[in-house]
Short mmCIF file of C-alpha atoms in Angstrom, two decimals:
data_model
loop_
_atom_site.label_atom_id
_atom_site.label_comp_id
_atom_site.label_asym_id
_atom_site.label_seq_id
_atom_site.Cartn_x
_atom_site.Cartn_y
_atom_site.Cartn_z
CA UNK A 1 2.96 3.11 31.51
CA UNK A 2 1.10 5.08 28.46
CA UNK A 3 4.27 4.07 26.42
CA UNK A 4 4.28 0.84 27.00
CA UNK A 5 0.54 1.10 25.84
CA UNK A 6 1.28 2.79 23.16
CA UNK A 7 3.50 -0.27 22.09
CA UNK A 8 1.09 -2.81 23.25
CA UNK A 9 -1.44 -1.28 21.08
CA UNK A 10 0.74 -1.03 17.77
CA UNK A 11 2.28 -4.10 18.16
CA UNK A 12 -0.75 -6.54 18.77
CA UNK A 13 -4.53 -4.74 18.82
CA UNK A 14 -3.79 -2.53 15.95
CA UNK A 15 -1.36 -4.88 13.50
CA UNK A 16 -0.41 -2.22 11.01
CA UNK A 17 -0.17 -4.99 8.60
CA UNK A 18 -3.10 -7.64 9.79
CA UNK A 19 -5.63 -4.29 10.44
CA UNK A 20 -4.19 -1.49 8.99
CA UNK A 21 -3.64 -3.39 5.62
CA UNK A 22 -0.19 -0.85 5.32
CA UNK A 23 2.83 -2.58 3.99
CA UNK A 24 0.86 -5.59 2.03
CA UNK A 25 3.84 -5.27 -0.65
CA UNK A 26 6.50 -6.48 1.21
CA UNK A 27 4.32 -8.60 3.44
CA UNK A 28 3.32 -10.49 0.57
CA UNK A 29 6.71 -9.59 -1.44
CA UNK A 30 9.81 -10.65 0.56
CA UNK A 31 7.61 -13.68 3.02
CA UNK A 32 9.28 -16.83 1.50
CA UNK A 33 12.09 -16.67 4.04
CA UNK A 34 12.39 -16.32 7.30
CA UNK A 35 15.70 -14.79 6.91
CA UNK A 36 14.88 -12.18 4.16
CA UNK A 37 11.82 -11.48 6.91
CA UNK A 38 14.15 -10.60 9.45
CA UNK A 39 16.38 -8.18 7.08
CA UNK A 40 13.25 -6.64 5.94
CA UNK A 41 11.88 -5.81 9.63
CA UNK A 42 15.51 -4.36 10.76
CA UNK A 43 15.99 -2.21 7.36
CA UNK A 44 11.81 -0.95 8.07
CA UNK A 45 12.43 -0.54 11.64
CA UNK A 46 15.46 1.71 11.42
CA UNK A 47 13.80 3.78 8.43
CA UNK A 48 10.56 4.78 9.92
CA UNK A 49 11.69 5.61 13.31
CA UNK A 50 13.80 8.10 11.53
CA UNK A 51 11.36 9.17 9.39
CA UNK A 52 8.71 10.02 11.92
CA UNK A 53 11.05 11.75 13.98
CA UNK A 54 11.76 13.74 11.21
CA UNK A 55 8.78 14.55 9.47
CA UNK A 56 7.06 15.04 13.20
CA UNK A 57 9.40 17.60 13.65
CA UNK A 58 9.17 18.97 10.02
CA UNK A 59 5.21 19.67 10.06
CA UNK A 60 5.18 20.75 13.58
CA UNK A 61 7.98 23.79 13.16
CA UNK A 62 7.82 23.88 9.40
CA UNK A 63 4.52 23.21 7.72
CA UNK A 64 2.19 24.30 10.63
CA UNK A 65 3.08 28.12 11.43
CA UNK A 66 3.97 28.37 7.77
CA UNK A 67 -0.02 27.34 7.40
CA UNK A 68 0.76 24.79 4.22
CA UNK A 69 0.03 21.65 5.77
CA UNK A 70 -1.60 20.82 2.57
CA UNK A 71 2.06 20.10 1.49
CA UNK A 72 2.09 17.45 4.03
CA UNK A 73 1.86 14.60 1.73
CA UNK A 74 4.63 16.04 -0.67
CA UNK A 75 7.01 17.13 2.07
CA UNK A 76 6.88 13.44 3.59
CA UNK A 77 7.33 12.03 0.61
CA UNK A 78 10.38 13.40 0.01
CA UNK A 79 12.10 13.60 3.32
CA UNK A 80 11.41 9.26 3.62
CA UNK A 81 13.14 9.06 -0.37
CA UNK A 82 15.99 11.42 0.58
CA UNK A 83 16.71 9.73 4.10
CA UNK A 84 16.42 5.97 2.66
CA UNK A 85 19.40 7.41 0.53
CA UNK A 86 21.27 8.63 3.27
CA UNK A 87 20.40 5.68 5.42
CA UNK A 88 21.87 3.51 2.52
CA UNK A 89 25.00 6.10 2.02
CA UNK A 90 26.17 5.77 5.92
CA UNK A 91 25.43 2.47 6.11
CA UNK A 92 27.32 1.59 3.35
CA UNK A 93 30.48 3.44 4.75
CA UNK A 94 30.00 2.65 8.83
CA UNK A 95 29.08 -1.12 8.80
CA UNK A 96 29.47 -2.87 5.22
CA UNK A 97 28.30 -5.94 6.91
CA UNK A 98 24.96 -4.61 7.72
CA UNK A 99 24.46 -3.09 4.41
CA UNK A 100 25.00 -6.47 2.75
CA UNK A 101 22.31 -7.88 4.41
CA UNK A 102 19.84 -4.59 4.46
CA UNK A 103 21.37 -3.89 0.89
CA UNK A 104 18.22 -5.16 -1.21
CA UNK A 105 15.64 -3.80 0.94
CA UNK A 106 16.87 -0.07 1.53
CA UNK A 107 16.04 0.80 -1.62
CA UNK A 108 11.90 -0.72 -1.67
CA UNK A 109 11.41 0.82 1.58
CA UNK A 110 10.49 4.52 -0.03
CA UNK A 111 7.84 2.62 -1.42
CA UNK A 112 6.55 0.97 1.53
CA UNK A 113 3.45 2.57 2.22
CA UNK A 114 4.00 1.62 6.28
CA UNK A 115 7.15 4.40 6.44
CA UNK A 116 4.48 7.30 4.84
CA UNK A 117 1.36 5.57 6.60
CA UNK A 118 2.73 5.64 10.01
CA UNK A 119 4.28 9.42 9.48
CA UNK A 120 0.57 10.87 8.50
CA UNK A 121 -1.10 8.84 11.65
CA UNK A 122 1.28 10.11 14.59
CA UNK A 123 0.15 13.30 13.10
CA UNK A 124 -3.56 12.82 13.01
CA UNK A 125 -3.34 11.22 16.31
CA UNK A 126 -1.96 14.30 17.45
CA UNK A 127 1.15 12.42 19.19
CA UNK A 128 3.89 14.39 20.92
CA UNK A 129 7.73 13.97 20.09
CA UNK A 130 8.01 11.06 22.75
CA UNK A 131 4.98 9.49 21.50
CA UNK A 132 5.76 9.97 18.18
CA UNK A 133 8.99 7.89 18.72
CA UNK A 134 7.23 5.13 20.53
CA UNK A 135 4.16 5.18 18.21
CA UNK A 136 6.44 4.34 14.86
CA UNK A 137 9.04 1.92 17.23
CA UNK A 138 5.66 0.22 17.99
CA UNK A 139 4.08 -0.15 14.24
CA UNK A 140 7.96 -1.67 13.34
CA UNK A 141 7.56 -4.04 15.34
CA UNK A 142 4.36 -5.02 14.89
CA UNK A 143 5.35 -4.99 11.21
CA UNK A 144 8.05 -7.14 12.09
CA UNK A 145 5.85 -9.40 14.27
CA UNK A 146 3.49 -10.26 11.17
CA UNK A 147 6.25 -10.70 8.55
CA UNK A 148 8.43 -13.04 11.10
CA UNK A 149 5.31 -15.26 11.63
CA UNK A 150 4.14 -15.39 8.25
CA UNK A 151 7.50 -15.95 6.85
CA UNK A 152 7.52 -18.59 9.10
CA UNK A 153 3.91 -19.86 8.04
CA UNK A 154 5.40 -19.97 4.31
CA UNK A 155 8.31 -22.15 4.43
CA UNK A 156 6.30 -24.54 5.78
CA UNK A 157 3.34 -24.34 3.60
CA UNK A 158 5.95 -25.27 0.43
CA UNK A 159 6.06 -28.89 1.99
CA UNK A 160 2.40 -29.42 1.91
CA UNK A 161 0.04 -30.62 -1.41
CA UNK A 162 -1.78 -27.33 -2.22
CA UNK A 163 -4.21 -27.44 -4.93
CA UNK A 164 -2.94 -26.16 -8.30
CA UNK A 165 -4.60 -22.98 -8.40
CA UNK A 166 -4.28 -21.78 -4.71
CA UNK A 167 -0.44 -21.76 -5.23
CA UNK A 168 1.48 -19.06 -4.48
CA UNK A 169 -0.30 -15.78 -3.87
CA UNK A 170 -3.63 -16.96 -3.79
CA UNK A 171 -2.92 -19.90 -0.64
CA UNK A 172 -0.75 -17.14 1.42
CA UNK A 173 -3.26 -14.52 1.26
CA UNK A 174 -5.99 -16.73 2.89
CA UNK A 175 -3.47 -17.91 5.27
CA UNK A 176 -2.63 -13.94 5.93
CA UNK A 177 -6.41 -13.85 6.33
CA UNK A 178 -6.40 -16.57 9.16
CA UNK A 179 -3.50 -14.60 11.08
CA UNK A 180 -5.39 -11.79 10.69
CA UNK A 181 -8.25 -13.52 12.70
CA UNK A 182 -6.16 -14.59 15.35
CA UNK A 183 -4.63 -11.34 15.75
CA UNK A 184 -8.50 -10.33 16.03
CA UNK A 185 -8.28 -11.78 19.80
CA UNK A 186 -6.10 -9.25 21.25
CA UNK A 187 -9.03 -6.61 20.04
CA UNK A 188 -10.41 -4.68 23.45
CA UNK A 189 -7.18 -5.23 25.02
CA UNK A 190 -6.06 -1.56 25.36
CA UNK A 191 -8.51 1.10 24.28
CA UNK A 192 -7.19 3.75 21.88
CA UNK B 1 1.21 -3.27 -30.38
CA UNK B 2 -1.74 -0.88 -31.39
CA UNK B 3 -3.38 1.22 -29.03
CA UNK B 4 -6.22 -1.12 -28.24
CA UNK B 5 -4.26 -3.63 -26.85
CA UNK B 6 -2.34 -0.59 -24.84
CA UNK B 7 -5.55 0.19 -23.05
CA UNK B 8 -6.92 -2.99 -22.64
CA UNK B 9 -4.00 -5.19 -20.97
CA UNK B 10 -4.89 -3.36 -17.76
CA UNK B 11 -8.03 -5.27 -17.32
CA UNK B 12 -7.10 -8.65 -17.66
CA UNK B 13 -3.73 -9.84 -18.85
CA UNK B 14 -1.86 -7.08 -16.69
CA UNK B 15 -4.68 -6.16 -14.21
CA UNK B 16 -2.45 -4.92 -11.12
CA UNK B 17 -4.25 -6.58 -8.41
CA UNK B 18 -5.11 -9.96 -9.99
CA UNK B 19 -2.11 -10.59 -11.65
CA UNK B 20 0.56 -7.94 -10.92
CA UNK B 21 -0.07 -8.19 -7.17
CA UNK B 22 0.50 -4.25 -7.38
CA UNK B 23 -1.24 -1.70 -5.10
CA UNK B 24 -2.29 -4.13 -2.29
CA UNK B 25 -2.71 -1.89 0.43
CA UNK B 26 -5.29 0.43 -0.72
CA UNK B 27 -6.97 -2.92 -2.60
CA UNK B 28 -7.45 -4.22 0.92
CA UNK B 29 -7.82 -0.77 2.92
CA UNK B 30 -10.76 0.73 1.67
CA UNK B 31 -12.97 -2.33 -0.01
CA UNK B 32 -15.22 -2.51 2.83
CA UNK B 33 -17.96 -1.72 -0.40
CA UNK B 34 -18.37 -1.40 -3.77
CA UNK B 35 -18.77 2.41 -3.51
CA UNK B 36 -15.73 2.62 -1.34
CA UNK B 37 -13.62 0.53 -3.85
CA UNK B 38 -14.85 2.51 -7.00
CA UNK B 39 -14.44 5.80 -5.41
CA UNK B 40 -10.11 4.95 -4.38
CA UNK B 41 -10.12 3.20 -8.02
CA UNK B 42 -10.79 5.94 -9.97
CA UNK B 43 -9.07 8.74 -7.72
CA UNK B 44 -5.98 5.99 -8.80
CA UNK B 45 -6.79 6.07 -12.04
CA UNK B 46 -6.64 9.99 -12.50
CA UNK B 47 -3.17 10.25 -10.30
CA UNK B 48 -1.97 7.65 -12.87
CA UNK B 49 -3.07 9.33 -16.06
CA UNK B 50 -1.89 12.80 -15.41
CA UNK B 51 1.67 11.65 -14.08
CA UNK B 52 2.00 9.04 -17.10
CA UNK B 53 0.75 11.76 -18.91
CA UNK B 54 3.83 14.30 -17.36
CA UNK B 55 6.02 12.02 -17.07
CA UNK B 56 6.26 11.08 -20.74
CA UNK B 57 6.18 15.01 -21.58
CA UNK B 58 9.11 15.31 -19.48
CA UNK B 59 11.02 12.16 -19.87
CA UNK B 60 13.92 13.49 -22.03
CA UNK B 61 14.36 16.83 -19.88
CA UNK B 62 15.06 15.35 -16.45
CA UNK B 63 18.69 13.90 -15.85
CA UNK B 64 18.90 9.61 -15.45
CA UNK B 65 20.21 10.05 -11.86
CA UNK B 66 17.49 12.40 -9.86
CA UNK B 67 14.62 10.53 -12.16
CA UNK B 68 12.88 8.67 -9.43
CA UNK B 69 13.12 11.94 -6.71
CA UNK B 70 10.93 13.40 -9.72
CA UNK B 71 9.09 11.15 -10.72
CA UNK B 72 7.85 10.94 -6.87
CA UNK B 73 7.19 14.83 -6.94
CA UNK B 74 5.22 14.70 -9.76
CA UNK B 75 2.84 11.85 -8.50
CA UNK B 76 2.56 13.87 -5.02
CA UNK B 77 1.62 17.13 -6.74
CA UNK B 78 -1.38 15.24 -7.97
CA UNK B 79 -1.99 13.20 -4.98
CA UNK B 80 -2.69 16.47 -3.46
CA UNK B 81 -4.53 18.11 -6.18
CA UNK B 82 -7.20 14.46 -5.87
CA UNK B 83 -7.16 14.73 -2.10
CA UNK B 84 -7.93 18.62 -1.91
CA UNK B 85 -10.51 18.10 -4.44
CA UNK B 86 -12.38 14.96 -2.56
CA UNK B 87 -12.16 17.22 0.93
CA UNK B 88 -14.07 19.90 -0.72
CA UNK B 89 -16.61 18.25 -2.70
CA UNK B 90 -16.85 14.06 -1.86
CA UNK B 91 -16.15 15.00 2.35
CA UNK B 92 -17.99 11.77 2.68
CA UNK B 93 -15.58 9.78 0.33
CA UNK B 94 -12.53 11.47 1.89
CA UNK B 95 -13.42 10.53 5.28
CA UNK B 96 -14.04 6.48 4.38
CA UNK B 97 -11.08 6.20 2.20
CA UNK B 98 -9.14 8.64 5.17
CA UNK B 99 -4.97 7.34 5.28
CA UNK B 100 -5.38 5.98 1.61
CA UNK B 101 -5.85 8.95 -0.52
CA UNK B 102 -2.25 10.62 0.90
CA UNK B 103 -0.78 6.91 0.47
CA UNK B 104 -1.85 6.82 -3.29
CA UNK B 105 1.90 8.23 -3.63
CA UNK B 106 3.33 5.23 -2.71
CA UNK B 107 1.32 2.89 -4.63
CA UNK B 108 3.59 1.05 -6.31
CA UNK B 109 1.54 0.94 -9.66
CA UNK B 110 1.85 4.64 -10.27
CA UNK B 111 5.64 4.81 -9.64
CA UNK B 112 5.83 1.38 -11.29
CA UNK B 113 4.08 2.62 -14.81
CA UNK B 114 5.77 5.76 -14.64
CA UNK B 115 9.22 4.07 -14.46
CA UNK B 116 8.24 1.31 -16.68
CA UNK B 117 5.96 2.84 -19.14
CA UNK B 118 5.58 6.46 -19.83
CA UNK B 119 9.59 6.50 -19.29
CA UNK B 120 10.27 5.02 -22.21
CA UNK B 121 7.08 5.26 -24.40
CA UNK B 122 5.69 8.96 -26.02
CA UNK B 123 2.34 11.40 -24.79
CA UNK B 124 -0.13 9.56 -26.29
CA UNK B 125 0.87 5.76 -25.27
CA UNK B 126 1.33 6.77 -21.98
CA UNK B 127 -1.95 8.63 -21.32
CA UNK B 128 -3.67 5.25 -22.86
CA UNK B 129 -1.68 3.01 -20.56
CA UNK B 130 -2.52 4.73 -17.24
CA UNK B 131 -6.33 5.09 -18.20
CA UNK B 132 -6.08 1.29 -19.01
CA UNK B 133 -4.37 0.57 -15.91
CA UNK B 134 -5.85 2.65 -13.52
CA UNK B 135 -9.78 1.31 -14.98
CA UNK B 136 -8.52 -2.30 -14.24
CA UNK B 137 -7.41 -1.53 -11.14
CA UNK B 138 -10.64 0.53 -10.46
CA UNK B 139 -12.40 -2.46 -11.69
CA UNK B 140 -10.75 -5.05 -9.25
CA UNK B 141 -11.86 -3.09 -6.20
CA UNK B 142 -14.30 -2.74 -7.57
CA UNK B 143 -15.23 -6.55 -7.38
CA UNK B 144 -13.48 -7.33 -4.38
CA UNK B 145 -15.48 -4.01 -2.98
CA UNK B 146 -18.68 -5.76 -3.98
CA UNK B 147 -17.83 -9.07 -2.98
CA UNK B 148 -17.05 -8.04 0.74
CA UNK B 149 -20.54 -5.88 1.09
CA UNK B 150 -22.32 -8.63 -0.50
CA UNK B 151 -21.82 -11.48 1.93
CA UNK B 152 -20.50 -9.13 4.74
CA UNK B 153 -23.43 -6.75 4.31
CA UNK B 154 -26.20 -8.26 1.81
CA UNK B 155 -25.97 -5.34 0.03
CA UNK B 156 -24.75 -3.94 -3.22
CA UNK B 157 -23.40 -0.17 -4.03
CA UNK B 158 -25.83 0.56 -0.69
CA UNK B 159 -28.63 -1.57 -2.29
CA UNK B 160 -29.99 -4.13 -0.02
CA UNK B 161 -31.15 -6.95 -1.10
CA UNK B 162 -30.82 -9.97 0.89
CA UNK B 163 -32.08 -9.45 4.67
CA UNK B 164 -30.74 -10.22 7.68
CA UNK B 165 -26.75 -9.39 8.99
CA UNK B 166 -24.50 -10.88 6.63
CA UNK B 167 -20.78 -12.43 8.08
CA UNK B 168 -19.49 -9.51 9.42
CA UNK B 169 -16.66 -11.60 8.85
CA UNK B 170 -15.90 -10.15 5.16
CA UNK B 171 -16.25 -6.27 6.66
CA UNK B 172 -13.61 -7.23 9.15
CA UNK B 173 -10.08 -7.20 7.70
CA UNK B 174 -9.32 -11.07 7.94
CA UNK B 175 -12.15 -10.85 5.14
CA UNK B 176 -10.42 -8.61 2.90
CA UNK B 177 -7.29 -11.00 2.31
CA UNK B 178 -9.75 -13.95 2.42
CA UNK B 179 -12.06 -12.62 -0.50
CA UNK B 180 -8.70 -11.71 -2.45
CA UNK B 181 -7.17 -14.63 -1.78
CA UNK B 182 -10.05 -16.56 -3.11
CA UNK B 183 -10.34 -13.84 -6.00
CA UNK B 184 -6.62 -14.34 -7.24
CA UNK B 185 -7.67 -18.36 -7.12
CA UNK B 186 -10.68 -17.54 -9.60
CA UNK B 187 -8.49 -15.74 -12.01
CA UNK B 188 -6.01 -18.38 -11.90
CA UNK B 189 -8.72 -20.77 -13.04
CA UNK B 190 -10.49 -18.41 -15.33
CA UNK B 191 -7.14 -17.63 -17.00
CA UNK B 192 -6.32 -21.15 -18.23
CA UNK B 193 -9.78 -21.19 -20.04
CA UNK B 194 -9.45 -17.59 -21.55
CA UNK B 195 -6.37 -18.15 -22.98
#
């Protein structure tokens, strides 16, 4: 039951995109297809469940009875760059398919500031293992969630008559501003 | 180019919010005020100087392949040296901006000039180019900073001025991409008569 809270809560009261404001880049980026959207979300969601496994486990036996959690930000850093590279190297070998379509992606997710966001919150949450695991599952899908629907939101928008300067950037980040309103109703739903 | 066109691009023709559309998450994050948005701008600003600034020192030294792995280190090493600095002497600051000082790593701006910029170009270039940058990117939260306390709060760098609530609307995040959105509209309009 407090797992599927835990999900509940990332996914809809807590958007990590529409309340967190983390991962704006690609949000904004790679939204003018709803098929791009959906390569983006698996390619996130596979990276930063690995990632927060890892770096979990990497502060908890590394960094803390060492005492140089100050490195925190540093060791992270580096652990998300050097498994998006491995992630891209066995993908690459084990399913060529999948890499074709993740291909692109792989390589802006070290940038995404979602992957190193979610990482440094399980840990000031003070999350367990399993929570940890259910806590970044949660904030991919809710990244997914947003990107899906606002992908969705874009194609159509490129039929309609938009003023000349509210193209582009400008009309998507007032519609990302209406989402972010509705996603407002689901606040109060699960206390955190 | 000269050097005053090096530094000044930042602000207007290149700012990275307005027009690059770099560096979004901490633009939205931590504008809830104009103190908030100056105080993440210019902790940017000195992350980006000092790793434009080693960057270009080291450019030449570090092998084409690992380049990015060190580029990355570098920028932590100062992200740490900014957010050890604001815990011990801004605790207030550290606490409002919280997640966003350890995320000014993966702001793509910083990466982006260092790969772009003080890759290619020598010491003193590159130290102008991520003072210019980071100070227009300062100055867009800046705005957008003051824009959200002013109709979300009344207020202005804690200044009150106009009584009553405010829309609480524009402290909430839907406000954040609504003032930008409506920000990036302005520039668009402002641009056409500038140039």
């Amino acid at each position: 039951m407090e797992y599927i809270l835990i999900l509940i809560s990332t996914v809809f009261v807590s958007n990590i995109v529409l309340t967190q404001f983390l991962g704006i880049c690609p949000f904004i980026g790679v939204s003018n297809k709803v098929q791009t959207a959906l390569g983006m979300t698996g390619a996130v969601t596979f990276v930063m469940v690995i990632a927060t496994t890892v770096t979990y486990l990497l502060y908890t036996y590394l960094l803390v009875p060492l005492g140089i959690e100050f490195a925190r930000t540093i060791t992270f850093i580096l652990v998300i760059a050097a498994l998006v590279q491995l992630v891209e190297i066995i993908l690459k070998k084990v399913s060529p398919s999948l890499y074709q379509a993740l291909g692109i992606f792989l390589p802006l997710i070290t940038t995404n500031c979602a992957v190193l966001g979610v990482a440094v919150l399980t840990i000031q949450k003070d999350n367990n293992l399993i929570e940890s695991v259910f806590f970044s599952a949660g904030n991919a899908l809710g990244f997914g969630l947003a990107l899906i629907l606002f992908s969705a939101i874009r194609e159509q928008l490129e039929l309609l008559n938009i003023p000349k300067a509210m193209k582009g950037v400008p009309i998507a980040f007032v519609t990302a501003g209406l989402l972010a309103l509705a996603f407002m109703g689901f606040a109060g739903i699960v206390k955190m | 180019m000269n050097q005053w066109q090096n530094f000044s691009k930042g602000f207007l023709k290149e700012n990275a919010v307005f027009v690059l559309f770099l560096g979004l998450c901490p633009t939205l994050g931590v504008t809830t005020s104009a103190v908030n948005g100056l105080g993440m701008g210019l902790a940017t600003t000195f992350v980006l100087t000092m790793s434009n600034l080693v960057v270009s020192m080291v450019k030449n030294v570090v092998p084409d392949k690992v380049r990015i792995p060190a580029f990355i280190v570098i920028i932590a090493t100062f992200v740490t040296v900014v957010e050890l600095v604001m815990k011990g002497f801004l605790p207030d600051l550290y606490k409002a901006l919280g997640l966003f000082i350890p995320l000014i790593v993966v702001n793509c701006i910083v990466l982006g000039r260092a790969e772009a910029f003080a890759s290619k170009n020598t010491f003193l270039s590159s130290v102008i180019d991520g003072l210019g940058m980071g100070l227009g990117f300062a100055l867009a939260l800046t705005i957008l900073g003051g824009v959200r306390e002013l109709f979300g709060n009344g207020s202005l760098f804690g200044y009150k001025f106009i009584s009553g609530d405010g829309m609480l609307l524009f402290i909430l995040p839907p406000g954040a991409f609504l003032a930008l959105g409506y920000l990036i509209m302005l520039m668009h309009k402002l641009k056409k008569r500038i140039y």
